[in-house]
Amino acid sequence: MAEPVRISDIYLYLRCPRLVYFQAMGRRVWPEAANLSNLLMREVALSLSEFEPEGGADLEAFLRESLERAKFELPTIFRDEINPADLLAAAEAVGEVVGDLGSKLSPNLGLLSPSEVDLELRSDRLGLSGRVDRVVSRGKGDGTKGRELIPSMIKTDRPPENGVWRSDRLRLTGYAILLEDRMNLRIDRGLVEYPWAGEVREVELRSSDRRRVLRIRDRVRAINGGKLPDRPRDAPCTGCPVLDSCETRATLASKFF
Ligand code: SF4
């Protein structure tokens, strides 16, 4: 059986279908090197699932503790060579906004808990898999009856003026489809967390998005099988790490057609 298509590949397809092709060929396709302050901020945001506001716990102190722990654990989590001076500078950058973050996030905490983080999901039936940042559980009861599950993703870029980006909505839809398959319930909404801005945005997941995710899954499968997709007219080619190879492919193709 073929490996399921990762939800992150659907996201990559939305950026540019050709990136999926080059990734399948073993090329590095994400342009940005991992940004340490974003990695630290993500760990701090994930830790909110452990915050218990009852009893007057101090959110800012909790976030600062999370940041200290993330600073210590990051080299182990990512197993990369991390320059200690760079890590310190990144922690200082996150530390500068933590106080602000605490006051902005306080009213939104109810949206994020109780929750589980870093959940790996897979459905061989649907041919999809992925790791969702957080799944929030709302409602009462032990079983799925009367409960609502809400997938949530953490974004370390800036939020759009209103709502969420379409590609993020589709990615959340992918996680929702996988969660529904595992839990046998319906999921109609998702969340996007923007920790740098201290915002959490809720988004409705539409039937048309479910259809779109499944069609993209089929296209990603075909690309992984060797099909070279067309270059989209609006592809984000500036700074693309596979630009040279991609232009060569276009030249070769135009020789034959
Ligand atoms: S160079 Fe442009 S078309 Fe080619 S893979 Fe990169 S973004 Fe896509």
Coordinates of N, CA, C and O in Angstrom, one line a residue, residues 42 45-46 49 108 111-119 121 131-138 149-155 168 171-173 175-176 179 187 189-195 199-203 205:
R42 N 7.0 28.6 19.2 CA 6.0 27.5 19.0 C 6.0 26.6 20.3 O 4.9 26.2 20.7
A45 N 4.0 28.4 22.9 CA 2.6 28.3 22.6 C 2.0 26.9 22.9 O 0.9 26.8 23.5
L46 N 2.8 25.9 22.6 CA 2.3 24.5 22.8 C 2.1 24.3 24.3 O 1.2 23.6 24.7
S49 N -1.2 24.3 26.7 CA -2.1 23.2 27.0 C -2.0 22.7 28.4 O -2.8 22.0 29.0
N108 N -8.2 34.5 25.6 CA -8.4 33.5 24.6 C -8.1 32.1 25.2 O -8.2 31.1 24.5
L111 N -10.3 29.2 24.8 CA -10.5 28.6 23.4 C -9.5 27.4 23.2 O -9.7 26.6 22.4
L112 N -8.4 27.4 24.1 CA -7.3 26.4 23.8 C -7.3 25.3 24.8 O -6.4 24.4 24.7
S113 N -8.2 25.3 25.8 CA -8.1 24.2 26.7 C -9.5 23.6 27.1 O -10.4 24.4 27.0
P114 N -9.5 22.3 27.5 CA -8.4 21.4 27.6 C -8.0 21.0 26.2 O -8.8 21.0 25.2
S115 N -6.8 20.6 26.0 CA -6.3 20.2 24.7 C -5.1 19.2 24.8 O -4.4 19.1 25.8
E116 N -4.9 18.5 23.7 CA -3.7 17.7 23.6 C -2.8 18.2 22.5 O -3.4 18.8 21.5
V117 N -1.5 18.1 22.6 CA -0.7 18.7 21.5 C 0.1 17.6 20.7 O 0.3 16.5 21.2
D118 N 0.6 18.1 19.6 CA 1.4 17.2 18.7 C 0.8 15.8 18.5 O 1.5 14.8 18.8
L119 N -0.4 15.8 17.9 CA -1.0 14.5 17.7 C -0.8 14.0 16.3 O -1.1 14.7 15.3
L121 N -1.7 11.8 13.3 CA -3.0 11.2 12.8 C -2.7 10.5 11.4 O -1.8 10.9 10.7
R131 N 0.5 15.6 11.3 CA 0.7 15.9 12.8 C 0.1 17.2 13.1 O 0.5 18.3 12.5
V132 N -1.0 17.2 13.9 CA -1.7 18.5 14.2 C -1.1 19.1 15.5 O -0.8 18.3 16.4
D133 N -0.9 20.4 15.5 CA -0.3 21.0 16.7 C -1.1 20.8 18.0 O -0.5 20.5 19.0
R134 N -2.4 21.0 17.9 CA -3.2 20.9 19.1 C -4.6 20.5 18.7 O -5.1 20.8 17.6
V135 N -5.2 19.7 19.6 CA -6.7 19.4 19.4 C -7.4 19.8 20.7 O -7.1 19.2 21.8
V136 N -8.3 20.7 20.6 CA -9.0 21.2 21.7 C -10.3 20.4 21.9 O -10.9 20.0 20.9
S137 N -10.6 20.1 23.1 CA -11.8 19.3 23.4 C -12.8 20.2 24.2 O -12.5 20.7 25.2
R138 N -14.0 20.3 23.6 CA -15.0 21.1 24.3 C -16.2 20.3 24.6 O -16.5 19.3 23.9
L149 N -14.4 18.3 19.1 CA -13.0 18.4 18.9 C -12.7 19.5 17.9 O -13.3 19.5 16.8
I150 N -11.7 20.3 18.2 CA -11.3 21.4 17.3 C -9.8 21.3 17.0 O -9.0 21.5 17.9
P151 N -9.4 21.1 15.8 CA -8.0 21.1 15.4 C -7.5 22.5 15.4 O -8.2 23.5 15.0
S152 N -6.2 22.7 15.9 CA -5.7 24.0 16.0 C -4.2 24.0 15.5 O -3.5 23.1 15.8
M153 N -3.8 25.0 14.7 CA -2.4 25.1 14.3 C -1.8 26.4 14.7 O -2.4 27.4 14.8
I154 N -0.5 26.3 15.0 CA 0.3 27.4 15.4 C 1.1 28.0 14.3 O 1.8 27.3 13.6
K155 N 0.9 29.3 14.0 CA 1.5 30.0 12.9 C 2.5 31.1 13.5 O 2.0 31.9 14.3
D168 N -4.2 27.8 5.1 CA -4.3 27.4 6.5 C -5.7 26.7 6.7 O -5.8 25.7 7.5
R171 N -5.5 23.3 5.3 CA -4.7 22.4 6.1 C -5.5 21.9 7.4 O -5.5 20.8 7.7
L172 N -6.2 22.9 8.0 CA -7.1 22.5 9.1 C -8.1 21.5 8.7 O -8.5 20.6 9.4
T173 N -8.7 21.7 7.5 CA -9.7 20.8 7.0 C -9.1 19.4 6.9 O -9.8 18.4 7.2
Y175 N -6.7 18.1 8.7 CA -6.6 17.5 10.1 C -8.0 17.1 10.6 O -8.2 16.1 11.2
A176 N -9.0 18.0 10.2 CA -10.4 17.7 10.7 C -10.9 16.3 10.1 O -11.4 15.5 10.7
L179 N -9.2 13.5 11.9 CA -9.7 13.4 13.3 C -11.1 12.7 13.2 O -11.5 11.9 14.1
I187 N -16.5 17.5 12.5 CA -15.8 18.6 13.0 C -16.0 19.8 12.0 O -15.8 19.6 10.8
R189 N -15.2 23.2 12.7 CA -14.4 24.4 12.8 C -13.0 24.1 13.3 O -12.7 23.0 13.9
G190 N -12.1 25.1 13.1 CA -10.7 24.9 13.5 C -10.2 26.3 14.0 O -10.9 27.3 14.0
L191 N -9.0 26.2 14.5 CA -8.4 27.4 15.1 C -7.0 27.7 14.5 O -6.3 26.7 14.2
V192 N -6.6 28.9 14.3 CA -5.3 29.2 14.0 C -4.7 30.2 15.0 O -5.4 31.2 15.4
E193 N -3.6 29.8 15.6 CA -3.0 30.6 16.7 C -1.8 31.4 16.1 O -1.0 30.8 15.4
Y194 N -1.8 32.6 16.5 CA -0.7 33.5 16.0 C 0.0 34.0 17.3 O -0.4 35.1 17.8
P195 N 0.9 33.2 17.9 CA 1.5 33.6 19.2 C 2.2 35.0 19.2 O 2.1 35.7 20.2
E199 N -2.9 36.3 19.1 CA -4.3 36.1 18.6 C -4.6 34.7 18.4 O -3.7 33.9 18.0
V200 N -5.9 34.3 18.5 CA -6.4 33.0 18.2 C -7.6 33.3 17.3 O -8.5 34.0 17.7
R201 N -7.6 32.7 16.1 CA -8.7 33.0 15.2 C -9.5 31.7 14.9 O -8.8 30.7 14.6
E202 N -10.8 31.8 14.9 CA -11.6 30.6 14.7 C -12.1 30.6 13.2 O -12.3 31.7 12.7
V203 N -12.1 29.5 12.6 CA -12.5 29.4 11.2 C -13.5 28.3 11.0 O -13.3 27.2 11.5
L205 N -15.1 25.3 8.8 CA -14.5 24.4 7.8 C -15.7 24.0 6.9 O -16.7 23.5 7.3

